[in-house]
């Protein structure tokens, strides 16, 4: 693809609001984006001190993108918080990051309905909030006395002696933190992962090398700045010269698909659960996606049948699988447009990445041998974090890992399979962390909530399983009752567990089914053997599918 050099008039962002599906798409030029970023940067300087951490908790809109880049341009640190989090989870992340303020929206609009967001922020943190209206110019909620509306915040820049769209960037050393993201661990507390100035370069380099993102492309990837793919998408677009495509609404319906068509998207990123929903609902029927030249897929394991369906929407264009981590600022294993791609599989380590697959004794398998084992990453990895803000980095990622050719391997936690053809398939987590809808969480977190959901429950075990054809992990909650029986209203228990998880953890986590058992398998030291439970459930699911 040969594209002209980008100018001030080049399109930086193409976007559309949900509900305006029959209207033309909106465009923001590079000059307009730069001016808006500088206005916000000037306003920030009237309220915060250089180096302060400032959170963003709102949908990924044009305004959110402007705020993100303004915070970094002005020498502050972005704290990424997903807009699906409960008040408690917002508060936890604000405290860990020591954030001094937070940008949010008054509401989130989905399908014509308004859901409160500022209310959750207000409940979760006493920090100053700057509130963006989801509709119009005025916020639709009563603000606390120390909070500001977006209009009042922007007016601070207008009163400065210099023009509000003039700003000198703050230059900082490469190791300085630009963004604090969060990754769930097995302890139940989110790990605070700091990104440095190198992390954005890694994001863009991988997108360029593996998905061929470049100037002239229009990239769309439904995500949020609270998840790693949010910042990855921004840097992948703006450091390669591509245009960012944003749909201000739910990606689940026809409206999103029509935006992809009307915006002439060339690179479409997905999550497997989303693809399955599109396929099952048939909401994308009749749309023209032929401008798409490649898909990206990340967050969870893909289903081969769903991938075939997705590829067929765009004349069988390739799907590049990506698997990595927040702490890596990108992927350790990917597909590549320079190689034949297999649905639901990875074809290569990501650019400049090395890894081995080792057995249960820590012995690496030969590179040309089909095998299944835990992955160990080579320790030198450009853009990866070398510290955590609230945990021991060495203990989390290196202690207990085997050595290879004198290198202490880095832990990632995936079990992967190398096939006879040399492709890789991720088979799940080596520890008791699970991946639900692209969000990593721990069994311990879910069990802690479910144990209190019903008086009849003595203890619970949370595990995730996948169907025999692959696809996303499904959450299963097993319960032991206080009276020792195995008779219970499973639908009622499922409803109570679901409600407890939604209220205390994340509304995006869905309980697939519940099972009551007389007791759990344990080690001699009384540790719960979730792996055994997981294997038993896999056998049950396999037997059902054969029937």
Short mmCIF file of C-alpha atoms in Angstrom, two decimals:
data_model
loop_
_atom_site.label_atom_id
_atom_site.label_comp_id
_atom_site.label_asym_id
_atom_site.label_seq_id
_atom_site.Cartn_x
_atom_site.Cartn_y
_atom_site.Cartn_z
CA UNK A 1 0.00 0.00 0.00
CA UNK A 2 1.51 3.32 -1.08
CA UNK A 3 0.01 6.31 0.70
CA UNK A 4 0.85 10.01 0.61
CA UNK A 5 2.72 11.59 3.49
CA UNK A 6 0.43 12.69 6.31
CA UNK A 7 -0.35 16.40 6.55
CA UNK A 8 -2.36 18.60 8.92
CA UNK A 9 -5.44 17.80 6.84
CA UNK A 10 -4.97 14.03 7.03
CA UNK A 11 -7.74 12.17 8.84
CA UNK A 12 -6.64 11.20 12.36
CA UNK A 13 -9.96 9.81 13.63
CA UNK A 14 -13.13 8.67 11.90
CA UNK A 15 -16.08 8.13 14.24
CA UNK A 16 -19.82 7.80 14.67
CA UNK A 17 -22.26 7.86 17.59
CA UNK A 18 -24.56 4.92 18.22
CA UNK A 19 -28.05 5.78 16.98
CA UNK A 20 -26.74 7.91 14.09
CA UNK A 21 -26.18 4.90 11.87
CA UNK A 22 -27.76 6.49 8.79
CA UNK A 23 -25.76 9.72 9.10
CA UNK A 24 -22.37 10.24 7.43
CA UNK A 25 -19.35 9.31 9.53
CA UNK A 26 -17.49 12.14 11.28
CA UNK A 27 -13.87 13.04 10.67
CA UNK A 28 -11.22 14.73 12.81
CA UNK A 29 -8.07 15.94 11.09
CA UNK A 30 -4.58 15.66 12.51
CA UNK A 31 -4.53 19.43 13.07
CA UNK A 32 -7.87 19.37 14.90
CA UNK A 33 -6.71 16.52 17.11
CA UNK A 34 -3.43 18.27 17.91
CA UNK A 35 -5.21 21.52 18.80
CA UNK A 36 -7.68 19.74 21.08
CA UNK A 37 -4.87 17.85 22.83
CA UNK A 38 -2.99 21.10 23.46
CA UNK A 39 -6.08 22.81 24.90
CA UNK A 40 -6.53 19.96 27.38
CA UNK A 41 -2.81 19.94 28.21
CA UNK A 42 -2.96 23.65 29.05
CA UNK A 43 -6.03 23.12 31.22
CA UNK A 44 -4.30 20.26 33.06
CA UNK A 45 -1.43 22.56 34.00
CA UNK A 46 -3.85 24.81 35.89
CA UNK A 47 -4.90 21.95 38.20
CA UNK A 48 -2.09 19.38 38.58
CA UNK A 49 1.64 19.13 39.25
CA UNK A 50 4.01 17.54 36.74
CA UNK A 51 4.27 13.80 37.30
CA UNK A 52 0.82 13.48 38.88
CA UNK A 53 -1.15 10.36 38.06
CA UNK A 54 -4.52 11.15 36.44
CA UNK A 55 -7.11 8.45 35.78
CA UNK A 56 -9.41 7.95 32.80
CA UNK A 57 -12.62 5.98 33.39
CA UNK A 58 -14.90 6.39 30.39
CA UNK A 59 -15.75 4.76 27.05
CA UNK A 60 -13.14 5.04 24.30
CA UNK A 61 -14.47 8.13 22.54
CA UNK A 62 -12.70 10.92 20.66
CA UNK A 63 -12.70 12.92 23.90
CA UNK A 64 -11.09 10.05 25.81
CA UNK A 65 -8.34 9.81 23.17
CA UNK A 66 -7.71 13.57 23.41
CA UNK A 67 -7.48 13.35 27.21
CA UNK A 68 -5.11 10.37 27.04
CA UNK A 69 -2.62 12.09 24.76
CA UNK A 70 -2.90 15.43 26.61
CA UNK A 71 -1.97 13.79 29.92
CA UNK A 72 1.16 12.25 28.39
CA UNK A 73 2.10 15.31 26.31
CA UNK A 74 2.04 17.48 29.44
CA UNK A 75 4.26 15.17 31.51
CA UNK A 76 1.62 13.47 33.65
CA UNK A 77 0.82 9.76 34.01
CA UNK A 78 -2.36 8.12 32.71
CA UNK A 79 -4.11 5.67 35.06
CA UNK A 80 -6.21 3.30 32.97
CA UNK A 81 -9.53 2.21 34.54
CA UNK A 82 -12.17 0.25 32.60
CA UNK A 83 -15.64 1.78 32.46
CA UNK A 84 -17.23 -1.55 33.48
CA UNK A 85 -15.66 -1.57 36.96
CA UNK A 86 -17.64 -1.32 40.18
CA UNK A 87 -17.12 1.57 42.62
CA UNK A 88 -14.95 -0.67 44.80
CA UNK A 89 -12.68 -1.63 41.89
CA UNK A 90 -12.36 2.01 40.83
CA UNK A 91 -11.39 2.99 44.38
CA UNK A 92 -8.80 0.21 44.63
CA UNK A 93 -7.06 1.32 41.44
CA UNK A 94 -7.15 4.99 42.41
CA UNK A 95 -5.47 4.19 45.73
CA UNK A 96 -2.81 1.88 44.28
CA UNK A 97 -1.86 4.42 41.59
CA UNK A 98 -2.09 7.40 43.99
CA UNK A 99 -4.09 9.23 41.33
CA UNK A 100 -4.81 12.91 41.96
CA UNK A 101 -7.82 13.19 39.68
CA UNK A 102 -10.06 11.28 37.29
CA UNK A 103 -11.77 11.97 33.96
CA UNK A 104 -15.13 10.27 33.53
CA UNK A 105 -18.55 10.59 31.87
CA UNK A 106 -21.89 11.34 33.48
CA UNK A 107 -23.50 8.31 31.82
CA UNK A 108 -22.81 5.51 29.37
CA UNK A 109 -25.44 5.21 26.62
CA UNK A 110 -26.11 1.78 25.14
CA UNK A 111 -29.11 0.94 23.00
CA UNK A 112 -30.80 4.21 23.90
CA UNK A 113 -30.53 3.50 27.64
CA UNK A 114 -28.43 5.53 30.09
CA UNK A 115 -26.25 3.79 32.67
CA UNK A 116 -24.59 5.82 35.45
CA UNK A 117 -20.80 6.12 35.39
CA UNK A 118 -20.07 9.28 37.38
CA UNK A 119 -22.14 7.81 40.23
CA UNK A 120 -19.75 4.84 40.46
CA UNK A 121 -16.72 7.13 40.36
CA UNK A 122 -18.19 9.38 43.06
CA UNK A 123 -18.83 6.36 45.27
CA UNK A 124 -15.41 4.85 44.62
CA UNK A 125 -13.05 7.79 45.15
CA UNK A 126 -12.97 11.23 46.82
CA UNK A 127 -10.50 12.50 44.18
CA UNK A 128 -11.42 15.42 41.95
CA UNK A 129 -13.43 14.29 38.92
CA UNK A 130 -13.72 16.06 35.58
CA UNK A 131 -17.03 14.94 34.08
CA UNK A 132 -17.69 14.77 30.33
CA UNK A 133 -21.36 14.87 29.22
CA UNK A 134 -22.39 11.89 27.10
CA UNK A 135 -24.89 14.12 25.27
CA UNK A 136 -24.85 17.87 24.62
CA UNK A 137 -22.68 20.43 26.40
CA UNK A 138 -23.95 20.14 29.97
CA UNK A 139 -23.56 17.21 32.36
CA UNK A 140 -26.77 15.48 33.37
CA UNK A 141 -25.85 14.86 37.01
CA UNK A 142 -25.32 16.91 40.17
CA UNK A 143 -21.57 17.22 40.77
CA UNK A 144 -19.75 17.31 44.08
CA UNK A 145 -18.49 20.75 45.05
CA UNK A 146 -14.86 19.96 44.16
CA UNK A 147 -15.65 18.26 40.82
CA UNK A 148 -15.69 20.04 37.44
CA UNK A 149 -17.76 19.73 34.31
CA UNK A 150 -15.86 19.26 31.05
CA UNK A 151 -17.01 22.72 29.90
CA UNK A 152 -15.65 24.42 33.03
CA UNK A 153 -12.41 22.44 32.78
CA UNK A 154 -11.79 23.48 29.16
CA UNK A 155 -12.56 27.12 30.01
CA UNK A 156 -9.45 27.15 32.21
CA UNK A 157 -7.28 26.98 29.09
CA UNK A 158 -9.15 29.84 27.41
CA UNK A 159 -8.06 32.25 30.13
CA UNK A 160 -4.32 31.63 29.63
CA UNK A 161 -2.23 34.50 28.18
CA UNK A 162 -0.87 32.37 25.32
CA UNK A 163 -3.12 30.76 22.73
CA UNK A 164 -4.67 27.61 24.25
CA UNK A 165 -3.58 25.43 21.32
CA UNK A 166 0.11 26.20 21.75
CA UNK A 167 1.98 23.78 23.98
CA UNK A 168 5.59 22.68 24.33
CA UNK A 169 5.82 18.92 24.95
CA UNK A 170 7.50 17.71 28.13
CA UNK A 171 10.52 15.58 27.25
CA UNK A 172 11.37 12.86 29.78
CA UNK A 173 13.84 9.94 30.01
CA UNK A 174 12.89 6.66 28.31
CA UNK A 175 12.36 4.89 31.64
CA UNK A 176 9.80 7.44 32.88
CA UNK A 177 6.28 6.12 33.42
CA UNK A 178 3.58 7.31 31.00
CA UNK A 179 0.71 4.96 31.82
CA UNK A 180 -0.32 2.76 34.76
CA UNK A 181 -2.41 -0.22 33.70
CA UNK A 182 -3.75 -3.08 35.79
CA UNK A 183 -3.48 -6.81 35.37
CA UNK A 184 -5.26 -9.26 37.66
CA UNK A 185 -3.14 -11.80 39.48
CA UNK A 186 -3.82 -14.89 41.52
CA UNK A 187 -3.85 -12.97 44.81
CA UNK A 188 -7.11 -11.18 44.09
CA UNK A 189 -5.41 -7.76 43.97
CA UNK A 190 -4.78 -6.08 40.60
CA UNK A 191 -1.11 -5.70 39.72
CA UNK A 192 -0.20 -2.10 38.85
CA UNK A 193 1.84 -2.29 35.64
CA UNK A 194 3.78 0.87 34.69
CA UNK A 195 4.43 1.55 31.01
CA UNK A 196 7.50 3.58 30.12
CA UNK A 197 8.30 5.61 27.00
CA UNK A 198 9.44 2.37 25.31
CA UNK A 199 6.10 0.58 25.64
CA UNK A 200 4.33 2.64 22.92
CA UNK A 201 7.18 1.89 20.50
CA UNK A 202 6.71 -1.82 21.14
CA UNK A 203 2.94 -1.54 20.49
CA UNK A 204 3.44 0.11 17.13
CA UNK A 205 6.35 -2.11 16.07
CA UNK A 206 4.38 -5.32 16.58
CA UNK A 207 1.30 -3.99 14.79
CA UNK A 208 3.45 -2.91 11.85
CA UNK A 209 5.46 -6.14 11.68
CA UNK A 210 2.64 -8.65 12.18
CA UNK A 211 -0.62 -7.03 10.98
CA UNK A 212 1.05 -4.63 8.53
CA UNK A 213 -0.61 -1.51 9.97
CA UNK A 214 0.63 1.50 8.00
CA UNK A 215 -0.25 4.93 6.66
CA UNK A 216 -3.48 4.74 4.68
CA UNK A 217 -5.02 2.06 6.89
CA UNK A 218 -8.20 2.65 8.89
CA UNK A 219 -8.05 0.62 12.09
CA UNK A 220 -11.01 -0.28 14.28
CA UNK A 221 -10.75 -2.41 17.42
CA UNK A 222 -13.61 -2.27 19.97
CA UNK A 223 -11.88 -1.83 23.32
CA UNK A 224 -11.42 0.55 26.24
CA UNK A 225 -8.51 2.57 27.63
CA UNK A 226 -8.87 0.53 30.82
CA UNK A 227 -7.64 -2.57 28.99
CA UNK A 228 -4.25 -3.04 27.37
CA UNK A 229 -5.69 -3.03 23.84
CA UNK A 230 -6.83 0.59 24.27
CA UNK A 231 -3.34 2.14 24.45
CA UNK A 232 -2.01 -0.51 22.03
CA UNK A 233 -4.56 0.60 19.43
CA UNK A 234 -3.79 4.31 19.88
CA UNK A 235 -0.04 3.90 19.42
CA UNK A 236 -0.48 1.35 16.62
CA UNK A 237 -2.43 3.97 14.67
CA UNK A 238 -0.67 7.23 15.45
CA UNK A 239 2.93 5.95 15.33
CA UNK A 240 2.38 4.21 11.98
CA UNK A 241 0.30 6.95 10.35
CA UNK A 242 -2.94 4.95 10.26
CA UNK A 243 -6.39 6.43 10.97
CA UNK A 244 -8.21 5.45 14.16
CA UNK A 245 -11.86 4.40 13.75
CA UNK A 246 -14.11 4.74 16.82
CA UNK A 247 -17.74 3.72 17.24
CA UNK A 248 -19.27 5.48 20.24
CA UNK A 249 -21.56 2.67 21.28
CA UNK A 250 -21.92 -1.08 21.61
CA UNK A 251 -20.06 -3.25 19.07
CA UNK A 252 -22.61 -6.05 19.43
CA UNK A 253 -25.15 -4.93 16.82
CA UNK A 254 -25.73 -3.99 13.20
CA UNK A 255 -24.88 -0.34 13.91
CA UNK A 256 -21.26 -1.18 14.61
CA UNK A 257 -21.01 -3.33 11.50
CA UNK A 258 -22.46 -0.56 9.36
CA UNK A 259 -19.88 1.84 10.79
CA UNK A 260 -17.12 -0.59 9.76
CA UNK A 261 -18.61 -0.55 6.25
CA UNK A 262 -19.17 3.22 6.02
CA UNK A 263 -15.78 4.14 7.50
CA UNK A 264 -14.07 1.80 4.99
CA UNK A 265 -12.18 0.03 7.78
CA UNK A 266 -9.14 -1.91 6.50
CA UNK A 267 -7.95 -3.52 9.76
CA UNK A 268 -10.63 -4.83 12.14
CA UNK A 269 -9.69 -6.11 15.58
CA UNK A 270 -11.97 -8.48 17.46
CA UNK A 271 -12.45 -10.56 20.58
CA UNK A 272 -13.68 -14.15 19.98
CA UNK A 273 -16.76 -13.70 22.20
CA UNK A 274 -17.76 -10.74 20.04
CA UNK A 275 -17.36 -12.73 16.83
CA UNK A 276 -19.51 -15.53 18.23
CA UNK A 277 -22.24 -13.01 19.11
CA UNK A 278 -22.16 -11.53 15.58
CA UNK A 279 -22.37 -14.97 14.02
CA UNK A 280 -25.22 -16.19 16.22
CA UNK A 281 -27.33 -13.03 15.87
CA UNK A 282 -26.74 -12.65 12.10
CA UNK A 283 -26.59 -8.89 12.74
CA UNK A 284 -23.82 -8.36 10.17
CA UNK A 285 -25.72 -9.92 7.26
CA UNK A 286 -25.92 -7.75 4.15
CA UNK A 287 -22.98 -5.51 5.03
CA UNK A 288 -20.00 -4.85 2.76
CA UNK A 289 -16.74 -5.48 4.60
CA UNK A 290 -14.62 -6.01 1.48
CA UNK A 291 -12.33 -3.05 2.30
CA UNK A 292 -10.96 -5.12 5.21
CA UNK A 293 -7.56 -6.62 4.35
CA UNK A 294 -6.79 -8.25 7.71
CA UNK A 295 -8.40 -9.05 11.04
CA UNK A 296 -6.76 -9.10 14.46
CA UNK A 297 -7.96 -11.29 17.31
CA UNK A 298 -6.92 -11.20 20.94
CA UNK A 299 -8.15 -11.51 24.51
CA UNK A 300 -9.12 -15.18 24.54
CA UNK A 301 -8.95 -18.39 22.51
CA UNK A 302 -10.63 -18.35 19.11
CA UNK A 303 -13.15 -20.87 17.82
CA UNK A 304 -12.17 -22.20 14.37
CA UNK A 305 -15.75 -22.23 13.05
CA UNK A 306 -16.29 -18.64 14.18
CA UNK A 307 -13.01 -17.60 12.56
CA UNK A 308 -14.05 -19.16 9.26
CA UNK A 309 -17.32 -17.23 9.42
CA UNK A 310 -15.51 -13.95 10.23
CA UNK A 311 -12.98 -14.38 7.44
CA UNK A 312 -15.79 -15.07 4.97
CA UNK A 313 -17.31 -11.63 5.74
CA UNK A 314 -14.32 -10.04 3.98
CA UNK A 315 -13.65 -12.43 1.09
CA UNK A 316 -11.61 -14.77 3.32
CA UNK A 317 -9.02 -12.30 4.53
CA UNK A 318 -6.49 -13.57 7.12
CA UNK A 319 -7.03 -13.38 10.88
CA UNK A 320 -3.87 -12.58 12.84
CA UNK A 321 -4.01 -14.03 16.35
CA UNK A 322 -2.25 -12.07 19.13
CA UNK A 323 -1.46 -13.23 22.67
CA UNK A 324 0.55 -11.30 25.21
CA UNK A 325 0.02 -9.34 28.35
CA UNK A 326 -0.32 -5.92 29.92
CA UNK A 327 3.14 -6.31 31.44
CA UNK A 328 4.63 -6.99 27.98
CA UNK A 329 3.04 -3.96 26.26
CA UNK A 330 2.22 -6.27 23.38
CA UNK A 331 2.24 -9.93 22.37
CA UNK A 332 4.81 -12.66 22.82
CA UNK A 333 3.21 -14.87 20.15
CA UNK A 334 1.30 -13.83 17.02
CA UNK A 335 0.35 -14.62 13.49
CA UNK A 336 2.10 -13.00 10.55
CA UNK A 337 0.96 -11.93 7.10
CA UNK A 338 4.29 -13.25 5.79
CA UNK A 339 3.22 -16.81 6.67
CA UNK A 340 0.16 -18.97 5.95
CA UNK A 341 -2.30 -18.57 8.82
CA UNK A 342 -4.37 -21.28 10.52
CA UNK A 343 -7.62 -20.39 12.27
CA UNK A 344 -7.30 -20.27 16.05
CA UNK A 345 -3.52 -20.68 15.94
CA UNK A 346 -0.33 -18.60 16.08
CA UNK A 347 2.42 -18.96 13.52
CA UNK A 348 5.43 -17.30 15.17
CA UNK A 349 6.90 -15.63 18.24
CA UNK A 350 6.38 -11.88 17.98
CA UNK A 351 9.17 -9.80 16.49
CA UNK A 352 12.38 -9.90 18.60
CA UNK A 353 10.76 -12.28 21.14
CA UNK A 354 12.20 -15.63 22.15
CA UNK A 355 10.60 -18.39 24.19
CA UNK A 356 10.77 -22.08 24.97
CA UNK A 357 8.11 -24.60 25.97
CA UNK A 358 9.15 -26.67 28.98
CA UNK A 359 7.82 -29.81 30.63
CA UNK A 360 6.71 -30.35 34.25
CA UNK A 361 10.36 -30.76 35.28
CA UNK A 362 11.42 -27.44 33.76
CA UNK A 363 13.23 -29.07 30.84
CA UNK A 364 12.70 -27.25 27.51
CA UNK A 365 11.43 -29.26 24.56
CA UNK A 366 13.46 -29.08 21.32
CA UNK A 367 12.28 -26.24 19.08
CA UNK A 368 11.21 -28.62 16.30
CA UNK A 369 9.29 -31.07 18.51
CA UNK A 370 5.48 -31.09 18.81
CA UNK A 371 4.68 -30.71 22.51
CA UNK A 372 2.46 -29.22 25.21
CA UNK A 373 3.89 -27.33 28.17
CA UNK A 374 4.29 -24.02 29.95
CA UNK A 375 5.87 -21.18 28.01
CA UNK A 376 8.99 -19.45 29.31
CA UNK A 377 9.89 -16.10 27.76
CA UNK A 378 13.45 -14.92 27.18
CA UNK A 379 14.13 -12.17 29.75
CA UNK A 380 15.18 -9.41 27.32
CA UNK A 381 11.97 -8.02 25.82
CA UNK A 382 11.73 -4.44 24.53
CA UNK A 383 8.87 -2.52 26.09
CA UNK A 384 8.12 -5.01 28.85
CA UNK A 385 7.83 -3.75 32.39
CA UNK A 386 10.80 -4.18 34.74
CA UNK A 387 8.82 -3.27 37.87
CA UNK A 388 5.40 -3.37 39.50
CA UNK A 389 4.03 -0.61 41.71
CA UNK A 390 2.44 -2.89 44.31
CA UNK A 391 4.20 -6.25 44.01
CA UNK A 392 7.65 -7.80 43.76
CA UNK A 393 8.40 -7.91 40.02
CA UNK A 394 11.11 -10.56 40.38
CA UNK A 395 8.90 -12.78 42.52
CA UNK A 396 5.91 -12.48 40.17
CA UNK A 397 7.72 -13.04 36.87
CA UNK A 398 11.05 -14.79 37.53
CA UNK A 399 11.24 -16.69 40.84
CA UNK A 400 10.79 -20.43 40.37
CA UNK A 401 11.22 -20.31 36.59
CA UNK A 402 13.79 -22.58 34.92
CA UNK A 403 16.95 -21.35 33.23
CA UNK A 404 17.77 -21.82 29.57
CA UNK A 405 21.26 -21.25 28.15
CA UNK A 406 22.14 -19.23 31.24
CA UNK A 407 18.97 -17.11 31.08
CA UNK A 408 16.40 -17.01 33.88
CA UNK A 409 13.18 -17.38 31.87
CA UNK A 410 10.32 -14.94 32.38
CA UNK A 411 6.94 -16.28 33.52
CA UNK A 412 3.84 -15.65 31.45
CA UNK A 413 1.57 -18.42 32.69
CA UNK A 414 0.21 -19.88 29.46
CA UNK A 415 0.18 -23.56 28.56
CA UNK A 416 0.78 -23.79 24.82
CA UNK A 417 0.87 -26.57 22.26
CA UNK A 418 3.31 -26.71 19.35
CA UNK A 419 1.66 -28.67 16.56
CA UNK A 420 3.21 -31.00 14.00
CA UNK A 421 3.02 -28.21 11.44
CA UNK A 422 4.89 -25.78 13.70
CA UNK A 423 1.90 -23.67 14.70
CA UNK A 424 1.08 -22.79 18.30
CA UNK A 425 -2.22 -23.12 20.18
CA UNK A 426 -2.73 -21.57 23.63
CA UNK A 427 -4.39 -24.18 25.87
CA UNK A 428 -5.07 -22.16 29.01
CA UNK A 429 -3.37 -20.92 32.17
CA UNK A 430 -0.72 -22.74 34.15
CA UNK A 431 -1.96 -21.26 37.41
CA UNK A 432 -5.45 -20.66 38.72
CA UNK A 433 -5.91 -17.47 36.76
CA UNK A 434 -8.64 -17.53 34.13
CA UNK A 435 -9.52 -15.44 31.12
CA UNK A 436 -13.17 -14.36 30.95
CA UNK A 437 -14.19 -12.30 27.95
CA UNK A 438 -10.62 -11.10 27.47
CA UNK A 439 -10.22 -10.10 31.14
CA UNK A 440 -7.79 -12.00 33.32
CA UNK A 441 -9.05 -12.73 36.81
CA UNK A 442 -8.36 -15.25 39.54
CA UNK A 443 -10.32 -18.16 40.93
CA UNK A 444 -9.66 -16.78 44.41
CA UNK A 445 -11.37 -13.47 43.57
CA UNK A 446 -14.52 -15.16 42.29
CA UNK A 447 -14.67 -17.73 45.09
CA UNK A 448 -14.37 -15.04 47.75
CA UNK A 449 -17.51 -13.38 46.40
CA UNK A 450 -19.50 -16.57 45.73
CA UNK A 451 -18.80 -18.00 49.19
CA UNK A 452 -20.96 -15.21 50.64
CA UNK A 453 -23.72 -15.35 48.03
CA UNK A 454 -25.98 -17.91 49.75
CA UNK A 455 -26.38 -19.12 53.34
CA UNK A 456 -26.47 -22.78 52.29
CA UNK A 457 -23.03 -22.66 50.66
CA UNK A 458 -20.00 -23.80 52.64
CA UNK A 459 -17.40 -23.15 49.94
CA UNK A 460 -17.06 -22.71 46.20
CA UNK A 461 -14.49 -23.41 43.51
CA UNK A 462 -14.33 -21.34 40.33
CA UNK A 463 -12.77 -22.83 37.22
CA UNK A 464 -12.93 -22.09 33.51
CA UNK A 465 -13.37 -24.60 30.71
CA UNK A 466 -13.61 -24.50 26.93
CA UNK A 467 -15.62 -26.66 24.56
CA UNK A 468 -13.89 -29.35 22.51
CA UNK A 469 -13.96 -27.07 19.43
CA UNK A 470 -12.13 -24.30 21.26
CA UNK A 471 -13.43 -20.80 21.79
CA UNK A 472 -13.65 -18.57 24.86
CA UNK A 473 -13.30 -19.86 28.40
CA UNK A 474 -16.56 -20.39 30.29
CA UNK A 475 -16.90 -19.79 34.02
CA UNK A 476 -18.14 -22.74 36.08
CA UNK A 477 -18.81 -22.39 39.82
CA UNK A 478 -18.83 -25.59 41.86
CA UNK A 479 -20.29 -25.54 45.36
CA UNK A 480 -20.16 -27.67 48.51
CA UNK A 481 -23.24 -27.21 50.70
CA UNK A 482 -23.18 -26.94 54.48
CA UNK A 483 -25.56 -29.88 54.94
CA UNK A 484 -23.37 -32.14 52.77
CA UNK A 485 -26.12 -32.81 50.25
CA UNK A 486 -25.90 -32.42 46.49
CA UNK A 487 -29.51 -31.34 46.03
CA UNK A 488 -30.09 -27.65 45.37
CA UNK A 489 -31.91 -25.28 43.07
CA UNK A 490 -29.08 -24.78 40.57
CA UNK A 491 -30.84 -21.96 38.72
CA UNK A 492 -31.29 -20.05 41.98
CA UNK A 493 -27.64 -20.59 42.96
CA UNK A 494 -26.50 -19.50 39.51
CA UNK A 495 -28.58 -16.33 39.79
CA UNK A 496 -27.15 -15.53 43.24
CA UNK A 497 -23.56 -16.19 42.17
CA UNK A 498 -24.05 -14.06 39.04
CA UNK A 499 -25.50 -11.18 41.05
CA UNK A 500 -22.68 -11.34 43.61
CA UNK A 501 -20.04 -11.29 40.87
CA UNK A 502 -21.73 -8.41 39.04
CA UNK A 503 -22.04 -6.32 42.20
CA UNK A 504 -18.60 -7.00 43.64
CA UNK A 505 -16.28 -7.83 40.75
CA UNK A 506 -17.23 -7.23 37.15
CA UNK A 507 -20.61 -7.27 35.36
CA UNK A 508 -18.90 -8.71 32.27
CA UNK A 509 -18.16 -12.03 34.01
CA UNK A 510 -20.90 -14.55 33.19
CA UNK A 511 -21.51 -17.80 35.09
CA UNK A 512 -22.08 -20.50 32.45
CA UNK A 513 -23.29 -23.16 34.84
CA UNK A 514 -23.25 -24.31 38.48
CA UNK A 515 -22.61 -27.76 39.89
CA UNK A 516 -23.03 -28.98 43.49
CA UNK A 517 -20.56 -31.65 44.68
CA UNK A 518 -20.14 -33.40 48.06
CA UNK A 519 -16.48 -32.32 48.46
CA UNK A 520 -13.52 -30.88 46.58
CA UNK A 521 -10.31 -32.76 45.74
CA UNK A 522 -7.38 -31.50 47.83
CA UNK A 523 -3.67 -32.01 48.32
CA UNK A 524 -2.18 -33.42 51.53
CA UNK A 525 -1.70 -29.84 52.71
CA UNK A 526 -5.40 -29.14 52.05
CA UNK A 527 -4.85 -27.04 48.93
CA UNK A 528 -7.77 -27.08 46.52
CA UNK A 529 -7.01 -28.98 43.31
CA UNK A 530 -8.79 -26.83 40.76
CA UNK A 531 -6.87 -28.57 37.98
CA UNK A 532 -8.58 -31.87 38.87
CA UNK A 533 -11.98 -30.19 38.86
CA UNK A 534 -11.21 -28.63 35.51
CA UNK A 535 -10.23 -31.99 34.01
CA UNK A 536 -13.39 -33.64 35.34
CA UNK A 537 -15.55 -30.91 33.83
CA UNK A 538 -13.77 -31.22 30.48
CA UNK A 539 -14.60 -34.93 30.43
CA UNK A 540 -18.25 -34.19 31.24
CA UNK A 541 -18.47 -31.59 28.48
CA UNK A 542 -16.80 -33.96 26.01
CA UNK A 543 -19.26 -36.74 26.88
CA UNK A 544 -22.21 -34.38 26.44
CA UNK A 545 -20.98 -33.21 23.05
CA UNK A 546 -20.66 -36.82 21.85
CA UNK A 547 -24.25 -37.49 22.91
#
